Coordinates of C-alpha atoms in Angstrom, one line a residue:
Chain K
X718 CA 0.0 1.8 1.4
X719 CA 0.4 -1.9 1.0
X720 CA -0.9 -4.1 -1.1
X721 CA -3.0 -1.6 -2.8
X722 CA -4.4 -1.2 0.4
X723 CA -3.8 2.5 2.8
X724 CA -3.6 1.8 6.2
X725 CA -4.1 5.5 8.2
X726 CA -1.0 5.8 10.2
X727 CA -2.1 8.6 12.5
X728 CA -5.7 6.9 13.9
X729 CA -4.6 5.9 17.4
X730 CA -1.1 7.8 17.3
X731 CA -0.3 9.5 21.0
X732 CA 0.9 12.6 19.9
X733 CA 1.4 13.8 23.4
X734 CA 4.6 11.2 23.2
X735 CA 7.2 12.5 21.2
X736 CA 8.2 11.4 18.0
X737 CA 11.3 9.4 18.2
X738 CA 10.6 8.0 21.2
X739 CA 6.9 6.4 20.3
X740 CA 8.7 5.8 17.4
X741 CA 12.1 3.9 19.3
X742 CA 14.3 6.6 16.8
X743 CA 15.6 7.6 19.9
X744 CA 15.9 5.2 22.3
X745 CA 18.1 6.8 25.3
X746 CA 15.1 9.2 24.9
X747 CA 12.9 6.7 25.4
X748 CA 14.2 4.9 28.3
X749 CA 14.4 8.6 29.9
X750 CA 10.9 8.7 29.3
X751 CA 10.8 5.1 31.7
X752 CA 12.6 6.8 34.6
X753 CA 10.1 9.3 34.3
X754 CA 7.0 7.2 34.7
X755 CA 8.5 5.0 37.0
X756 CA 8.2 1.9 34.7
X757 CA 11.2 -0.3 34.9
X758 CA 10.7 -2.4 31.7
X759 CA 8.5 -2.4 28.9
X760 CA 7.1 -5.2 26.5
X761 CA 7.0 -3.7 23.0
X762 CA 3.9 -4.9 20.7
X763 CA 3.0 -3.8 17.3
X764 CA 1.0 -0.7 15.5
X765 CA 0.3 -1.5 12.1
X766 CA 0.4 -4.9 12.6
X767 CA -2.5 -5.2 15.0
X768 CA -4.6 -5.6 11.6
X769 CA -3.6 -8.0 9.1
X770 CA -1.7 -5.9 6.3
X771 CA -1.8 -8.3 3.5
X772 CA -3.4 -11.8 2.5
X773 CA 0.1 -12.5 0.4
X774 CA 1.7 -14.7 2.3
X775 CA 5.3 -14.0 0.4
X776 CA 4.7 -9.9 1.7
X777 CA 3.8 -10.8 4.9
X778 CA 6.8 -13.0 5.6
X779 CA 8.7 -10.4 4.3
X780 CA 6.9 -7.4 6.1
X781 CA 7.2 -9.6 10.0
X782 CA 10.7 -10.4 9.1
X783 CA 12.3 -7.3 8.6
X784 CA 9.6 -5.7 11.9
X785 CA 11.8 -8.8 14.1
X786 CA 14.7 -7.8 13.1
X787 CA 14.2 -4.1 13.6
X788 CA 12.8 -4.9 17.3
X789 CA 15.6 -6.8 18.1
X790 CA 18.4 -3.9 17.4
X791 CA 15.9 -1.8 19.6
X792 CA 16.6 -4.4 22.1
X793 CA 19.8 -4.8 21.8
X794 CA 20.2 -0.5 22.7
X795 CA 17.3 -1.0 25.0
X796 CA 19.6 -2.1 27.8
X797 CA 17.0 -5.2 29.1
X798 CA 14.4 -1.9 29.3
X799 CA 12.8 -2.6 26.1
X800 CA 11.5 -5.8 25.2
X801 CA 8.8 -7.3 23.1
X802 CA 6.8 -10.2 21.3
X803 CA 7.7 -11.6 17.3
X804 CA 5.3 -11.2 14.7
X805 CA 5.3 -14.9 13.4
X806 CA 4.7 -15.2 9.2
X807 CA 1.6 -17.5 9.7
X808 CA 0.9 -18.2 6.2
X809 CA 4.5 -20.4 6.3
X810 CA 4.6 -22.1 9.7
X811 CA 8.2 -23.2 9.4
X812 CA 9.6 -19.9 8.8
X813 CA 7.0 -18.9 11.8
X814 CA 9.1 -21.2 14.0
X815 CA 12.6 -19.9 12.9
X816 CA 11.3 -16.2 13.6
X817 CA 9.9 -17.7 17.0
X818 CA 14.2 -18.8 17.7
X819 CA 15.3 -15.6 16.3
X820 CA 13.1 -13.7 18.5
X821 CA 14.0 -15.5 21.5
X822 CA 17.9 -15.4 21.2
X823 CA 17.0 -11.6 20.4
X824 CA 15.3 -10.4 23.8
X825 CA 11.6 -10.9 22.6
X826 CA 9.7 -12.5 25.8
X827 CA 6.2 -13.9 23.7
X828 CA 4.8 -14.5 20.6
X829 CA 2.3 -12.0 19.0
X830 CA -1.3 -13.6 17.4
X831 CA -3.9 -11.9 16.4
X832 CA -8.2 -13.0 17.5
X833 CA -8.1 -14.5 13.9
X834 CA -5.5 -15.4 11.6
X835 CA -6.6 -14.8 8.3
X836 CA -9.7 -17.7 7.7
X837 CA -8.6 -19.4 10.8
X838 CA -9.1 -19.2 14.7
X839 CA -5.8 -19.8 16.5
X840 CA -7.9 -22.9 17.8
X841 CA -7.0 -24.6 14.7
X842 CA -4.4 -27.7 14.7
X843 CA -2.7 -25.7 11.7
X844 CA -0.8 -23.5 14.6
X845 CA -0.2 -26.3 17.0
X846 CA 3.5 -26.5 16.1
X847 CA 3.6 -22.8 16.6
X848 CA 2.3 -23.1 19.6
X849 CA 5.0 -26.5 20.6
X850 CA 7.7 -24.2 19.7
X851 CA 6.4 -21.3 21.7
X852 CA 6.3 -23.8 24.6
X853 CA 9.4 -25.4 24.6
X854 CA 11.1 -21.7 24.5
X855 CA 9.0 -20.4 27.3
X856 CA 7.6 -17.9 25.2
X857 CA 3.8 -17.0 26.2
X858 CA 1.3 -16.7 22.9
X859 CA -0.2 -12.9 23.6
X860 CA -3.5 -12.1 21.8
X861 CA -3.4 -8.2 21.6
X862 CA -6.7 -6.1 20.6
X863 CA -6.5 -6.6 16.7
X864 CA -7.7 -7.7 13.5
X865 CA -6.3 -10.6 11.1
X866 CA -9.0 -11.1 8.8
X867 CA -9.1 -8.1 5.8
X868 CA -12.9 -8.0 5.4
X869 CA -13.5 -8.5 8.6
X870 CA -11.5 -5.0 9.5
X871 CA -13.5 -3.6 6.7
X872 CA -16.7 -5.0 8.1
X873 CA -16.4 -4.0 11.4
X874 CA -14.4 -0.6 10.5
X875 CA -17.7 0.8 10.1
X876 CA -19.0 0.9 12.7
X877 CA -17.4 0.7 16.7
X878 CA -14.3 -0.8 16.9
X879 CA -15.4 -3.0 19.1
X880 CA -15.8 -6.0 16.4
X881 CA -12.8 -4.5 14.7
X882 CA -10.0 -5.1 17.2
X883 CA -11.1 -6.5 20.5
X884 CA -14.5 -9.3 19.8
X885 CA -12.0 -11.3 17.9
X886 CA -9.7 -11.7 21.3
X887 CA -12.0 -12.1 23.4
X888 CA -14.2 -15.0 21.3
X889 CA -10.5 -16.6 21.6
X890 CA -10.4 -16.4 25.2
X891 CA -13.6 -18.1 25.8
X892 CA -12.5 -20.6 22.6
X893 CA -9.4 -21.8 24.6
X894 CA -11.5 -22.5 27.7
X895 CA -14.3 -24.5 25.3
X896 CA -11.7 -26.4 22.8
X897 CA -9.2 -27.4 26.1
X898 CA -6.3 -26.3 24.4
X899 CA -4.3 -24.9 27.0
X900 CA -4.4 -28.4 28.3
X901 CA -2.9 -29.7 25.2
X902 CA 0.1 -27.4 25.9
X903 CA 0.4 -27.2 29.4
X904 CA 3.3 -25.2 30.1
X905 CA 2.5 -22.6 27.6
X906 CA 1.3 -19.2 28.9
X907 CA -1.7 -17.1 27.5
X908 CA -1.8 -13.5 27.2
X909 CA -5.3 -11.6 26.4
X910 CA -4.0 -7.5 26.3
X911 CA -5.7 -4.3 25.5
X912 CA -9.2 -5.5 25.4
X913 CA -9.9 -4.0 29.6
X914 CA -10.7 -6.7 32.1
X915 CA -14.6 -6.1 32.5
X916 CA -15.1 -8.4 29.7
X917 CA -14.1 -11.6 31.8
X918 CA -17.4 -11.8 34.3
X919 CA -19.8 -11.8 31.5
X920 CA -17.7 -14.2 28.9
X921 CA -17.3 -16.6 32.1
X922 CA -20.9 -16.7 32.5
X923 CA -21.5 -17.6 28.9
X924 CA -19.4 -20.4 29.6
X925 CA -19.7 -21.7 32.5
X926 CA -23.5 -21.6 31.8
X927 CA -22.4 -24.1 28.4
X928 CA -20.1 -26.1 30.8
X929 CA -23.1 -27.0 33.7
X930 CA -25.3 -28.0 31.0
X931 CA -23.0 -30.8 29.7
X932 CA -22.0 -31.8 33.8
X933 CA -18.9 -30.1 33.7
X934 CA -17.6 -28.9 36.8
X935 CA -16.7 -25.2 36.7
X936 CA -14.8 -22.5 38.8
X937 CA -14.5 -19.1 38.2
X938 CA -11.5 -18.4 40.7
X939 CA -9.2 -20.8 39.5
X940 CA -10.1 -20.4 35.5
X941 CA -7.3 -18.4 34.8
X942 CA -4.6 -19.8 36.7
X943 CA -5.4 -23.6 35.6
X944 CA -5.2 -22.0 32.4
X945 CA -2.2 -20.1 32.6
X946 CA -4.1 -17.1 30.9
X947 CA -3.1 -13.2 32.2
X948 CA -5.5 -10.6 31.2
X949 CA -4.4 -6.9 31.0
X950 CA -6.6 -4.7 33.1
X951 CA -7.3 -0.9 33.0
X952 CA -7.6 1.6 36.0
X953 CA -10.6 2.0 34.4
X954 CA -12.2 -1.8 35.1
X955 CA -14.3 -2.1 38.3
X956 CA -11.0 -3.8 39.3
X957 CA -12.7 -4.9 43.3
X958 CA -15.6 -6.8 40.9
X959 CA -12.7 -8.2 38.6
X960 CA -10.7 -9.4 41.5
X961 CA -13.7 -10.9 42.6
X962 CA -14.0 -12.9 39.8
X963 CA -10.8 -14.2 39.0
X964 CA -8.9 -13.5 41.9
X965 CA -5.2 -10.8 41.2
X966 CA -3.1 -13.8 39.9
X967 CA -2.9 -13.3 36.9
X968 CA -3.8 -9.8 35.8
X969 CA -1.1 -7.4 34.5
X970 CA -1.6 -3.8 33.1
X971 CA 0.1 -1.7 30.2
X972 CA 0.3 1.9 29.5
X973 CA -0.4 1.5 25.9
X974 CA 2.6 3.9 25.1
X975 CA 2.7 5.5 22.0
X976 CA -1.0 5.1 21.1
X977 CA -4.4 7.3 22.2
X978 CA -7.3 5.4 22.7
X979 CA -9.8 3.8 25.0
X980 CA -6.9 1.9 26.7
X981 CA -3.9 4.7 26.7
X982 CA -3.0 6.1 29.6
X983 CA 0.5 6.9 29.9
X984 CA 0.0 6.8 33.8
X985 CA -1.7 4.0 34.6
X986 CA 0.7 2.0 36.6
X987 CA 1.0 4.9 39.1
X988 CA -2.7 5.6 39.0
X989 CA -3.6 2.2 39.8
X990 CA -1.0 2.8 42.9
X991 CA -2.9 5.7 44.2
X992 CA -6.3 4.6 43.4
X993 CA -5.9 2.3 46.6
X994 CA -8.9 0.8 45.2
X995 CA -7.9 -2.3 45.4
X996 CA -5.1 -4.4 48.1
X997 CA -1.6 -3.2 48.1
X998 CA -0.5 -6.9 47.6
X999 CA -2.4 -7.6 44.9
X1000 CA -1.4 -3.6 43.5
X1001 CA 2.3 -5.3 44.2
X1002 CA 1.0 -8.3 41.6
X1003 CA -0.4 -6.5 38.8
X1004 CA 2.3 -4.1 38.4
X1005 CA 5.3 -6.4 38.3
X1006 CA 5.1 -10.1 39.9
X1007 CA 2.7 -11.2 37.4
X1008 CA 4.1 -9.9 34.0
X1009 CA 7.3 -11.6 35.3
X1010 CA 5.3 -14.5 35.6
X1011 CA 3.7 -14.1 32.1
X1012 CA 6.6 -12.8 29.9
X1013 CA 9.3 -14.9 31.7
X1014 CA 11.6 -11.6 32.8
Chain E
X200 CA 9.8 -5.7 42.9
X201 CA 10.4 -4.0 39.0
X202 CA 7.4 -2.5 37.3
X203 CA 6.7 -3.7 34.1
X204 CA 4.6 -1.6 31.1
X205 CA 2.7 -5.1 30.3
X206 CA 1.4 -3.2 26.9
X207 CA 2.9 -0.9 25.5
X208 CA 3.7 0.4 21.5
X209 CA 6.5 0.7 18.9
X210 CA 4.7 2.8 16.1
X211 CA 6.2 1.7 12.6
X212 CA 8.4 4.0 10.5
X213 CA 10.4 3.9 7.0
X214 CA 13.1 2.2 9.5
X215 CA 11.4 -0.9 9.9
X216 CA 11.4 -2.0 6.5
X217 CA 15.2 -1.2 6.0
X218 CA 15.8 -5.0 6.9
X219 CA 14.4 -6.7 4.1
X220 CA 16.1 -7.9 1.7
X221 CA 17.0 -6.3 -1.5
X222 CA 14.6 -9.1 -3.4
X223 CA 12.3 -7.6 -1.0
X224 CA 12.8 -4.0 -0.8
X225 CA 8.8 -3.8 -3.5
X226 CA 6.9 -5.3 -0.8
X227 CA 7.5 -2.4 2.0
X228 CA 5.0 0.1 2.4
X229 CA 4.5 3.2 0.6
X230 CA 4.3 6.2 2.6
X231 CA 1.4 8.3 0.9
X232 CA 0.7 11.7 2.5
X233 CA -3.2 13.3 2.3
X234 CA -4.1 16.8 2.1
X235 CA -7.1 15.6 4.6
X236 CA -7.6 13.2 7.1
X237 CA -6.7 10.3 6.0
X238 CA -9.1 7.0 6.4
X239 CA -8.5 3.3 5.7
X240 CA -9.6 2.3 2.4
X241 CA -8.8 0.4 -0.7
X242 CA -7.5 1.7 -3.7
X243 CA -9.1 0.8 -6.6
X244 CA -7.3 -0.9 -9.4
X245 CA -4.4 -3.7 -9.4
X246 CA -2.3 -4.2 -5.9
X247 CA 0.6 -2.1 -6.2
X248 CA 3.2 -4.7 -4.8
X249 CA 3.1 -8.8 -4.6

């Protein structure tokens, strides 16, 4: 409970993955694990802080603060295995830049925002020096399925969580392309994981129908590379259709360790291998050329 | 060419609130155990912490 507020631990929990290592108790356990699936490195994101836990800005600080510092001793074990993105303390943006240098001297490889940031779309000029920071450290921002407005996660909790965790995101995604502002920060890579990939056609279409009707020239191959936008895919995407779309530059795919829900599967960077459903070069891409790209490994 | 898990989870425990500081040590979460499934919701009633 925080805040007066319970947060149900065990929603999305993979209880197929052992305790202490979904948990990073046990962290030669969990680099084990690695060797098992074949993965080489992993980027660590958050559980409880894909929603918003609090509007107080004091608790929050204190509640990211104390998250960085425990991800960096897991890095620090993790051998160059384990590494991950910094939960910046919004409300304050100066101490959001300090965690931002903390986290990069500390093995974190990007900068964790949620769809909305309280009563704010990460659009707004109020993040820009987050953002400045986050570029001249190299760190991408990644947008993770989540939820940073309170009554919006109440809202939407009712019903799918569709709204809940992943609209947010993606209305981000298509708010980046329509406000420029990768533009404004042209060095500074985008991240848009655990929302699938299928979502990118129709969103593209929305805009690109908004950006003929104004004269704007358009081009769905080269959207997110002139962008510098990756998007997290799932074996289960009609990846051949994706690829169409937006070409296999810039997609990269997760495992979604530790959790069990529409985007878990502890085996998808093999299955994606033996699908064969798509080329082996651009297999080759998505499993590891273009999260080094992204995260800067 | 290194395979790399683009997404994957760290699931918060009573560990990751051991680095506040003592000043802060009221704000980390209360772990509350329910004899059923347990559901996001607001408790009624002043904010525990803040």
């Amino acid at each position: 409970m925080i805040g007066g507020r319970v947060f149900a631990k065990d929603g999305n929990i993979g209880f197929d993955i052992a305790r202490e290592r979904r948990e990073a108790a046990d962290i030669e356990a969990r680099i084990a694990h690695l060797d098992e699936l074949g993965i080489d490195v992993q980027v660590l994101y958050p559980s409880l802080f894909l929603r918003t836990l609090t509007s107080l800005p004091h608790v929050d600080a204190a509640l990211c603060r104390s998250y960085n510092r425990w991800l960096a001793d897991i890095w620090k074990v993790g051998k160059g295995r384990l590494r991950w993105v910094v939960i910046p303390p919004l409300h304050y943006i100066d101490k959001a830049v300090e965690e931002l240098n903390f986290g990069k001297t500390n093995g974190a490889c990007g900068v964790f925002i949620r769809g909305v940031e309280g009563d704010k779309l990460p659009t707004d000029p109020y993040f820009f020096p987050v953002y400045e920071e986050a570029n001249r450290l190299r760190m991408p921002i990644c947008v993770h399925a989540s939820q940073g407005n309170l009554e919006m996660f109440d809202i939407f909790g009712r019903g799918a969580s569709l709204a809940q965790f992943k609209f947010g995101p993606i209305n981000l995604f298509g708010s980046l392309i329509t406000t420029r502002l990768p533009q404004k920060f042209p060095d500074l890579r985008w991240a848009f994981v655990e929302l699938s990939a299928e979502w990118l056609p129709y969103v593209m279409n929305h805009t690109e129908i908004g950006y003929r009707r104004r004269g704007k020239a358009w081009s769905d191959r080269d959207l997110l590379k002139d962008n510098h936008i990756y998007v997290a895919c799932q074996t289960s995407d009609d990846l051949p259709y994706i690829l169409e779309h937006v070409g296999d530059g810039n997609l990269v795919i997760g495992t979604d360790y530790g959790h069990n829900d529409t985007a878990s599967e502890i085996n998808a960077l093999r299955k994606l291998k033996a699908d064969g459903k798509i080329p082996p070069a651009s297999i080759d891409k998505i499993l590891g050329d273009n999260s080094e790209a992204l995260y800067g490994l | 060419m290194a395979v790399i898990d683009a997404d994957a989870h760290v699931v918060e425990w009573e560990r990751t609130w051991e680095y506040m500081d003592e000043g802060e040590r009221a704000f980390a979460p209360h772990v509350m155990v329910f004899k059923t499934r347990c559901r996001n919701r607001r408790v009624k009633g002043p904010a525990n912490i803040g």
